Coordinates of C-alpha atoms and ligand atoms in Angstrom, one line a residue:
M21 CA 47.0 124.4 -17.5
N22 CA 44.3 121.7 -17.1
D23 CA 45.3 118.1 -17.6
P24 CA 43.9 117.1 -21.0
L25 CA 42.3 114.0 -19.5
P26 CA 38.5 114.4 -18.8
T27 CA 37.7 114.6 -15.1
S28 CA 36.1 111.1 -15.0
E29 CA 39.2 109.6 -16.7
L30 CA 41.4 111.2 -14.0
F31 CA 39.3 109.5 -11.4
K32 CA 39.3 106.2 -13.2
Q33 CA 43.1 106.2 -13.4
F34 CA 44.1 107.9 -10.1
V35 CA 41.3 107.8 -7.5
V36 CA 40.6 104.7 -5.4
P37 CA 37.2 103.5 -6.6
T38 CA 35.5 103.5 -3.1
Y39 CA 32.5 105.3 -4.5
G40 CA 30.0 104.3 -7.2
R41 CA 29.9 107.8 -8.6
F42 CA 27.1 109.3 -10.8
N43 CA 28.4 110.6 -14.1
L44 CA 28.3 114.2 -13.2
Q45 CA 31.3 116.6 -12.9
F46 CA 30.6 119.8 -11.0
S47 CA 32.6 122.9 -11.3
R48 CA 30.5 125.7 -9.7
G49 CA 27.9 126.4 -7.1
E50 CA 25.9 129.3 -5.8
G51 CA 23.1 129.2 -3.3
V52 CA 20.8 126.3 -4.1
W53 CA 22.3 125.9 -7.6
L54 CA 25.1 123.8 -9.0
W55 CA 26.7 123.9 -12.5
D56 CA 28.4 121.0 -14.2
E57 CA 31.5 121.2 -16.5
Q58 CA 29.2 121.5 -19.5
G59 CA 27.4 124.5 -18.0
K60 CA 24.2 122.7 -17.2
R61 CA 22.4 124.0 -14.1
Y62 CA 21.0 121.8 -11.3
L63 CA 18.8 122.6 -8.3
D64 CA 20.7 121.1 -5.5
F65 CA 18.4 119.2 -3.0
G66 CA 21.2 116.9 -1.8
A67 CA 23.5 119.7 -0.5
G68 CA 26.4 117.4 -0.5
I69 CA 24.4 115.0 1.7
A70 CA 23.2 117.5 4.2
V71 CA 26.4 119.4 4.3
T72 CA 26.1 122.8 2.5
S73 CA 23.6 124.0 5.1
L74 CA 23.6 127.6 3.7
G75 CA 23.9 126.6 0.0
H76 CA 27.0 127.1 -2.0
C77 CA 29.5 130.0 -1.5
H78 CA 27.4 131.9 1.1
P79 CA 28.8 135.5 1.0
R80 CA 28.9 136.0 4.8
V81 CA 30.7 132.7 5.4
N82 CA 33.1 133.3 2.5
A83 CA 33.9 136.8 3.8
R84 CA 34.5 135.8 7.3
M85 CA 36.7 132.8 6.3
A86 CA 38.6 135.0 3.8
K87 CA 39.4 137.4 6.6
Q88 CA 40.7 134.6 8.8
L89 CA 42.6 133.1 5.9
G90 CA 44.6 136.3 5.9
S91 CA 45.4 136.2 9.6
L92 CA 45.8 132.6 10.9
V93 CA 44.8 129.2 9.4
H94 CA 46.3 126.6 11.7
T95 CA 48.5 126.3 14.8
S96 CA 48.0 123.1 16.7
N97 CA 45.9 121.9 19.6
L98 CA 49.0 122.2 21.7
Y99 CA 48.1 125.9 21.9
Y100 CA 45.0 128.1 22.4
T101 CA 43.2 129.9 19.5
R102 CA 40.2 132.1 20.2
P103 CA 37.8 130.9 17.5
Q104 CA 37.9 127.3 18.8
G105 CA 36.9 128.5 22.3
E106 CA 34.2 130.8 20.9
L107 CA 32.7 128.0 18.8
A108 CA 32.8 125.6 21.8
K109 CA 30.8 128.1 23.9
R110 CA 28.3 128.6 21.1
L111 CA 27.8 124.9 20.7
V112 CA 27.3 124.4 24.5
E113 CA 24.6 127.2 24.4
I114 CA 22.9 125.3 21.5
V115 CA 22.7 122.2 23.5
G116 CA 21.3 124.2 26.4
H117 CA 23.1 122.2 29.1
P118 CA 26.5 122.7 30.6
G119 CA 29.3 120.7 29.1
K120 CA 32.4 120.8 26.9
I121 CA 33.3 120.3 23.3
F122 CA 35.9 118.2 21.5
F123 CA 36.7 119.1 17.8
C124 CA 37.6 116.8 15.0
N125 CA 37.1 116.6 11.3
S126 CA 34.2 114.4 10.3
G127 CA 31.2 112.4 11.5
A128 CA 33.0 109.1 11.8
E129 CA 35.7 110.8 13.9
A130 CA 33.2 112.5 16.1
N131 CA 31.6 109.2 16.7
E132 CA 35.0 107.6 17.5
A133 CA 35.3 110.1 20.3
L134 CA 31.9 108.9 21.6
Y135 CA 33.1 105.3 21.5
K136 CA 36.3 106.2 23.4
L137 CA 34.3 108.2 25.9
A138 CA 32.0 105.2 26.5
R139 CA 34.9 102.8 26.8
K140 CA 36.7 105.0 29.3
F141 CA 33.5 105.5 31.3
G142 CA 32.9 101.8 31.3
N143 CA 36.5 101.0 32.4
E144 CA 36.8 103.7 35.0
T145 CA 33.4 103.8 36.7
L146 CA 31.5 101.2 38.6
G147 CA 28.7 99.2 37.2
F148 CA 25.1 98.9 38.0
S149 CA 23.8 96.6 40.7
Q150 CA 20.2 95.8 41.4
N151 CA 21.0 95.1 45.0
S152 CA 22.5 98.5 45.8
S153 CA 20.4 101.5 46.8
S154 CA 22.6 103.9 44.8
G155 CA 22.3 101.7 41.7
E156 CA 26.1 101.3 41.6
D157 CA 27.8 98.0 42.2
A158 CA 30.1 98.7 45.2
S159 CA 32.3 95.8 44.3
E160 CA 35.7 96.8 43.0
N161 CA 35.6 93.5 41.1
H162 CA 32.7 94.5 38.9
P163 CA 34.0 93.8 35.4
P164 CA 34.4 96.8 33.1
R165 CA 31.3 97.6 31.1
R166 CA 32.2 97.6 27.4
T167 CA 29.2 97.2 25.2
I168 CA 27.7 100.1 23.3
I169 CA 24.2 99.5 22.1
T170 CA 23.4 101.0 18.6
M171 CA 20.4 100.5 16.4
H172 CA 19.7 98.3 13.4
G173 CA 19.6 100.4 10.2
S174 CA 21.9 103.1 11.8
F175 CA 24.9 104.6 10.1
H176 CA 27.8 105.9 12.1
G177 CA 30.7 106.2 9.6
R178 CA 33.3 104.2 7.8
T179 CA 36.2 103.8 10.3
L180 CA 36.5 100.3 11.8
G181 CA 34.7 101.6 14.9
G182 CA 32.1 103.3 12.7
I183 CA 31.3 100.1 10.8
A184 CA 31.3 98.0 13.9
A185 CA 28.8 100.5 15.4
T186 CA 26.7 100.8 12.2
G187 CA 23.6 98.6 12.2
Q188 CA 23.9 97.6 8.5
D189 CA 25.8 94.5 7.3
K190 CA 26.7 95.9 4.0
V191 CA 29.3 98.2 5.4
K192 CA 31.0 95.5 7.4
K193 CA 31.6 93.0 4.5
G194 CA 35.2 92.1 4.0
F195 CA 36.6 94.0 7.0
D196 CA 36.7 91.3 9.8
P197 CA 37.9 91.3 12.5
L198 CA 35.8 94.3 13.6
P199 CA 36.3 95.9 17.0
E200 CA 34.3 94.2 19.7
G201 CA 31.9 95.9 22.0
F202 CA 28.9 96.8 19.9
R203 CA 25.4 95.2 19.9
H204 CA 22.4 96.3 17.8
S205 CA 18.9 96.7 18.9
T206 CA 15.7 97.5 16.8
F207 CA 15.1 101.2 16.4
N208 CA 11.9 102.3 18.3
D209 CA 11.5 98.9 19.9
I210 CA 11.3 99.6 23.7
P211 CA 11.1 95.9 25.0
E212 CA 14.1 94.9 22.9
L213 CA 16.1 97.9 24.2
Q214 CA 15.2 97.0 27.8
A215 CA 16.3 93.4 27.2
I216 CA 19.6 94.2 25.5
T217 CA 20.6 96.8 28.1
S218 CA 20.0 94.3 30.9
D219 CA 23.3 92.9 29.8
P220 CA 25.7 93.9 32.7
S221 CA 28.4 94.8 30.2
A222 CA 26.1 97.5 28.5
V223 CA 27.7 100.9 29.0
A224 CA 26.0 103.2 26.5
I225 CA 23.3 103.7 24.0
L226 CA 24.1 105.4 20.7
V227 CA 21.2 106.5 18.6
E228 CA 20.4 108.8 15.7
P229 CA 17.3 110.8 16.7
V230 CA 16.4 110.7 13.0
Q231 CA 18.0 107.9 11.0
G232 CA 19.3 109.6 7.9
E233 CA 21.1 107.0 5.7
R234 CA 18.4 104.4 6.3
G235 CA 15.9 106.8 4.6
I236 CA 14.6 109.3 7.2
Y237 CA 13.1 107.5 10.1
A238 CA 12.4 109.5 13.3
A239 CA 12.8 108.0 16.8
T240 CA 9.5 108.1 18.8
P241 CA 9.5 110.3 21.8
E242 CA 8.7 107.3 24.0
F243 CA 11.7 105.5 22.7
L244 CA 14.2 108.2 23.5
Q245 CA 12.5 108.9 26.8
K246 CA 12.9 105.2 27.7
A247 CA 16.5 105.2 26.5
R248 CA 17.1 108.1 28.9
S249 CA 15.5 106.4 31.8
I250 CA 17.4 103.2 31.2
C251 CA 20.6 105.1 31.1
D252 CA 19.8 106.9 34.3
E253 CA 18.7 103.7 36.1
R254 CA 21.7 101.7 35.0
S255 CA 24.3 104.4 35.1
M256 CA 24.9 104.2 31.3
L257 CA 25.6 107.0 28.8
L258 CA 22.9 108.2 26.4
M259 CA 24.7 109.4 23.2
F260 CA 23.0 110.9 20.2
D261 CA 24.5 110.9 16.7
E262 CA 23.4 114.2 15.3
V263 CA 25.8 114.2 12.4
Q264 CA 23.0 114.3 9.8
C265 CA 20.0 115.5 11.8
G266 CA 21.7 118.1 14.0
L267 CA 22.2 121.9 14.0
G268 CA 19.0 123.1 12.3
R269 CA 18.0 120.4 9.8
T270 CA 15.0 119.2 11.7
G271 CA 13.8 122.8 12.4
D272 CA 15.4 123.0 15.8
W273 CA 19.1 123.3 16.7
N274 CA 19.0 119.8 18.2
G275 CA 17.3 117.0 16.3
W276 CA 16.3 115.4 19.6
D277 CA 14.4 118.6 20.6
T278 CA 12.2 118.1 17.5
V279 CA 11.5 114.4 18.0
A280 CA 11.6 114.1 21.8
P281 CA 11.5 117.5 23.5
G282 CA 12.8 117.3 27.1
V283 CA 15.2 114.4 26.6
T284 CA 18.8 115.5 27.3
P285 CA 21.6 113.2 26.2
D286 CA 25.0 112.8 27.9
A287 CA 27.0 113.3 24.7
V288 CA 26.4 114.3 21.1
S289 CA 28.3 114.1 17.8
W290 CA 28.0 116.5 14.9
A291 CA 29.6 117.1 11.5
K292 CA 28.1 117.5 8.0
G293 CA 26.4 120.9 8.1
I294 CA 28.3 122.4 11.1
A295 CA 30.6 124.5 8.9
G296 CA 28.5 124.7 5.8
G297 CA 30.8 122.6 3.6
F298 CA 34.2 122.8 5.4
P299 CA 35.3 119.7 7.2
L300 CA 34.6 119.8 10.9
G301 CA 33.3 117.4 13.4
A302 CA 32.5 118.0 17.1
V303 CA 31.3 116.3 20.2
W304 CA 29.5 117.7 23.1
I305 CA 29.9 116.0 26.5
S306 CA 27.7 116.8 29.5
D307 CA 29.1 118.1 32.8
R308 CA 27.1 115.3 34.6
P309 CA 29.1 114.1 37.6
I310 CA 30.4 110.6 37.5
R311 CA 32.0 108.6 40.2
L312 CA 35.2 106.9 39.3
R313 CA 36.4 103.5 40.7
T314 CA 39.1 105.5 42.6
G315 CA 36.2 107.1 44.6
D316 CA 36.8 110.6 42.9
T317 CA 33.8 112.4 41.4
I318 CA 34.5 114.3 38.2
P319 CA 32.3 115.9 35.5
L320 CA 31.9 113.5 32.5
C321 CA 33.2 116.2 30.2
D322 CA 36.6 115.9 31.9
L323 CA 36.9 112.2 31.5
L324 CA 38.9 112.4 28.3
G325 CA 41.8 114.1 29.9
P326 CA 45.2 115.3 28.4
G327 CA 46.7 112.6 26.2
S328 CA 43.6 110.5 26.0
H329 CA 42.4 111.7 22.6
G330 CA 43.2 114.2 19.9
T331 CA 43.6 115.1 16.2
T332 CA 46.0 117.5 14.4
F333 CA 43.4 119.5 12.4
G334 CA 40.4 119.4 14.8
G335 CA 39.0 123.0 15.4
T336 CA 41.5 125.1 13.4
P337 CA 40.8 128.9 13.6
L338 CA 39.9 129.0 9.9
I339 CA 37.2 126.3 10.1
C340 CA 35.9 127.5 13.5
E341 CA 35.4 131.0 12.1
G342 CA 33.4 129.5 9.2
A343 CA 31.2 127.5 11.6
L344 CA 30.6 130.5 13.9
E345 CA 29.3 132.4 10.8
V346 CA 27.2 129.5 9.7
L347 CA 25.5 129.3 13.1
S348 CA 25.1 133.2 13.1
V349 CA 23.4 133.1 9.7
I350 CA 21.0 130.3 10.8
E351 CA 20.0 132.5 13.7
D352 CA 19.9 135.9 12.0
E353 CA 17.9 134.6 9.0
N354 CA 15.5 132.6 11.2
L355 CA 16.4 129.4 9.3
L356 CA 15.2 127.0 12.0
Q357 CA 11.7 128.3 11.3
N358 CA 12.4 128.1 7.6
A359 CA 13.4 124.5 7.9
K360 CA 10.1 123.7 9.8
T361 CA 7.8 125.7 7.5
L362 CA 9.4 124.7 4.1
G363 CA 9.9 121.1 5.3
K364 CA 6.1 120.9 6.0
H365 CA 5.4 122.5 2.7
A366 CA 7.7 120.1 0.8
L367 CA 6.1 117.1 2.6
E368 CA 2.6 118.2 1.8
S369 CA 3.5 119.1 -1.9
I370 CA 5.1 115.7 -2.5
R371 CA 2.1 113.9 -0.9
A372 CA -0.3 116.0 -3.0
L373 CA 1.3 114.6 -6.1
K374 CA -0.5 111.3 -5.2
S375 CA 1.9 109.5 -7.5
P376 CA 1.3 105.8 -7.8
W377 CA 5.0 105.3 -7.8
I378 CA 5.4 106.7 -4.3
Q379 CA 4.8 104.3 -1.4
T380 CA 5.1 106.9 1.4
V381 CA 6.8 110.2 2.2
R382 CA 8.5 110.8 5.6
G383 CA 9.9 114.0 6.8
V384 CA 11.3 115.9 9.8
G385 CA 12.1 119.5 8.9
L386 CA 14.3 119.6 5.8
M387 CA 15.0 115.8 6.0
I388 CA 12.6 114.2 3.6
G389 CA 12.5 110.6 2.5
I390 CA 10.4 109.7 -0.6
E391 CA 9.9 105.9 -0.6
L392 CA 9.1 104.2 -4.0
V393 CA 6.6 101.4 -4.2
E394 CA 8.1 98.1 -3.2
N395 CA 7.6 96.3 -6.6
F396 CA 8.9 99.3 -8.6
S397 CA 11.3 97.1 -10.6
K398 CA 8.6 94.6 -11.6
L399 CA 6.2 97.4 -12.6
H400 CA 8.9 99.4 -14.4
S401 CA 11.2 97.0 -16.2
A402 CA 13.4 99.7 -17.7
S403 CA 14.9 100.4 -14.3
E404 CA 16.5 97.0 -14.0
P405 CA 19.1 96.1 -12.9
K406 CA 19.5 99.4 -11.1
A407 CA 18.1 100.0 -7.6
P408 CA 14.8 102.0 -8.1
S409 CA 16.2 104.8 -6.0
V410 CA 19.3 105.2 -8.2
Y411 CA 17.2 104.9 -11.3
I412 CA 14.9 107.8 -10.2
V413 CA 17.8 109.9 -8.9
E414 CA 19.5 109.6 -12.3
K415 CA 16.2 110.6 -14.0
L416 CA 16.0 113.6 -11.7
H417 CA 19.6 114.5 -12.6
E418 CA 18.7 114.6 -16.2
A419 CA 15.8 116.9 -15.4
G420 CA 18.1 119.2 -13.4
L421 CA 17.4 118.2 -9.8
M422 CA 20.0 116.8 -7.4
T423 CA 18.8 114.4 -4.7
V424 CA 20.3 111.5 -2.7
P425 CA 19.4 107.8 -2.9
S426 CA 18.9 106.0 0.4
G427 CA 19.0 102.2 0.1
T428 CA 17.2 100.6 -2.8
H429 CA 13.9 102.5 -2.6
T430 CA 14.2 105.9 -1.0
I431 CA 15.2 109.3 -2.3
R432 CA 16.2 112.0 0.1
W433 CA 15.7 115.7 -0.1
L434 CA 18.2 117.5 2.1
P435 CA 18.3 121.1 0.7
A436 CA 20.1 124.0 2.3
L437 CA 18.3 125.4 5.3
N438 CA 17.9 128.7 3.5
V439 CA 16.0 127.2 0.5
D440 CA 12.9 129.1 -0.5
K441 CA 9.4 128.2 -1.5
T442 CA 10.1 128.8 -5.2
A443 CA 12.9 126.2 -5.1
I444 CA 10.7 123.7 -3.3
D445 CA 7.9 124.2 -5.8
E446 CA 10.3 123.8 -8.7
A447 CA 11.8 120.6 -7.2
T448 CA 8.3 119.2 -6.7
S449 CA 7.4 120.1 -10.3
I450 CA 10.6 118.3 -11.6
L451 CA 9.7 115.2 -9.4
S452 CA 6.2 115.2 -10.7
H453 CA 7.4 115.4 -14.3
V454 CA 9.8 112.5 -13.8
L455 CA 7.3 110.3 -12.0
N456 CA 4.6 111.1 -14.6
S457 CA 7.1 110.2 -17.4
L458 CA 7.2 106.6 -16.0
G459 CA 3.7 106.2 -17.1
K460 CA 0.7 104.8 -15.2
I461 CA 0.8 101.6 -13.2
A462 CA -1.4 99.0 -14.8
D463 CA -4.2 97.6 -12.5
Ligands
PLP28 C1 24.3 109.8 11.2 C2 25.6 109.8 10.6 N1 26.7 109.5 11.4 C3 27.9 109.6 10.9 C4 28.2 109.8 9.6 C5 29.6 109.7 9.1 O1 30.0 111.0 8.8 P1 31.3 111.3 7.9 O2 31.0 110.8 6.5 O3 31.6 112.8 8.0 O4 32.5 110.5 8.5 C6 27.1 110.0 8.7 C7 27.4 110.2 7.3 O5 26.5 110.0 6.5 C8 25.8 110.0 9.2 O6 24.8 110.3 8.4

């Protein structure tokens, strides 16, 4: 029997209040639709913040996981299970360059694996020397390189390492001392990246090819190309956080292939949409040869050897079967193309609204950021003291559309990759209705 307390009251009394939650209690989902406890239906263009990549309760994923549920759910990473190996192979194929995969449970955890990879690389390989023809500093005394360069405005997760890496002060407040070894550079600013990486302690660059939490900002091809050449010249690692933009969301398997074709990173992190709603994180590490201080040469993907890293749940047979099916559906149903075509259609449709309340619309595939005018609160006093993005997201909820706020002024559309044109048109119409209901902006 259900507890007589309403859901929100259960949360109030028993759940740590780390989230400022919207007053919505969901009980069911199917495809691009969600239903709340009162039976009201919503078009879901948040997809659990880019997670339910095939919508809710996809029949193929459910059937495959149900089958696995009846045979084997979990053993331990002390042993081999076939689905983990198969998924690793598929992910390496998706990257298109030889390497290996580490499995974990979330985006923050995938990024932790990247920080540890960079630390071990910095501690166990030689540094860069401008005087040496090979680029390596032959001196055994070269101090370990420990600084990971990340971008202002980035988001990398909520662990201590994640908030140290994240280029936003608001996530760090109250959590000193943070782990050392991170410096932030301005996204898409090549001269600043060149200057900051000239620090001899710099060992890696970590960048989101499309910054999601900041409000959908794509890296320029020149920026990622420069980051690649700096890493080559200085024997550093180029690492991409594809937790939000990876595995189809931009219209390609790899977000970097959409924004900077031809640039290959040394390591990548994924999570969110990888298993269509089930918790899974993963990291790809290149087989690029690296020379250790000991003089041995090994592939980078073997640097995290036995005992150096791990997690109990990473890559269970149940979740890996789910992820394999998600990736198969994306391929079988041509959903990369769908993300490209419908992303473009959504972008054009929102721009065509020519709403005076919209400052700009940015988009890469099915990652769309709708930025409201800067002086929204002044022009629309009813919204105060709420952030304009939250005010509009709540109005959209009332009208039956789920979207995600980003900062104070941006609303994200991150629908499932199998969304159709009818759903995009309906979402655009709801957005138009809500913006029109705000009235005209006085001259
Ligand atoms: C780019 C990026 N990296 C990392 C994370 C953290 O992922 P998780 O919440 O699964 O720890 C997020 C979450 O929003 C993200 O967008």
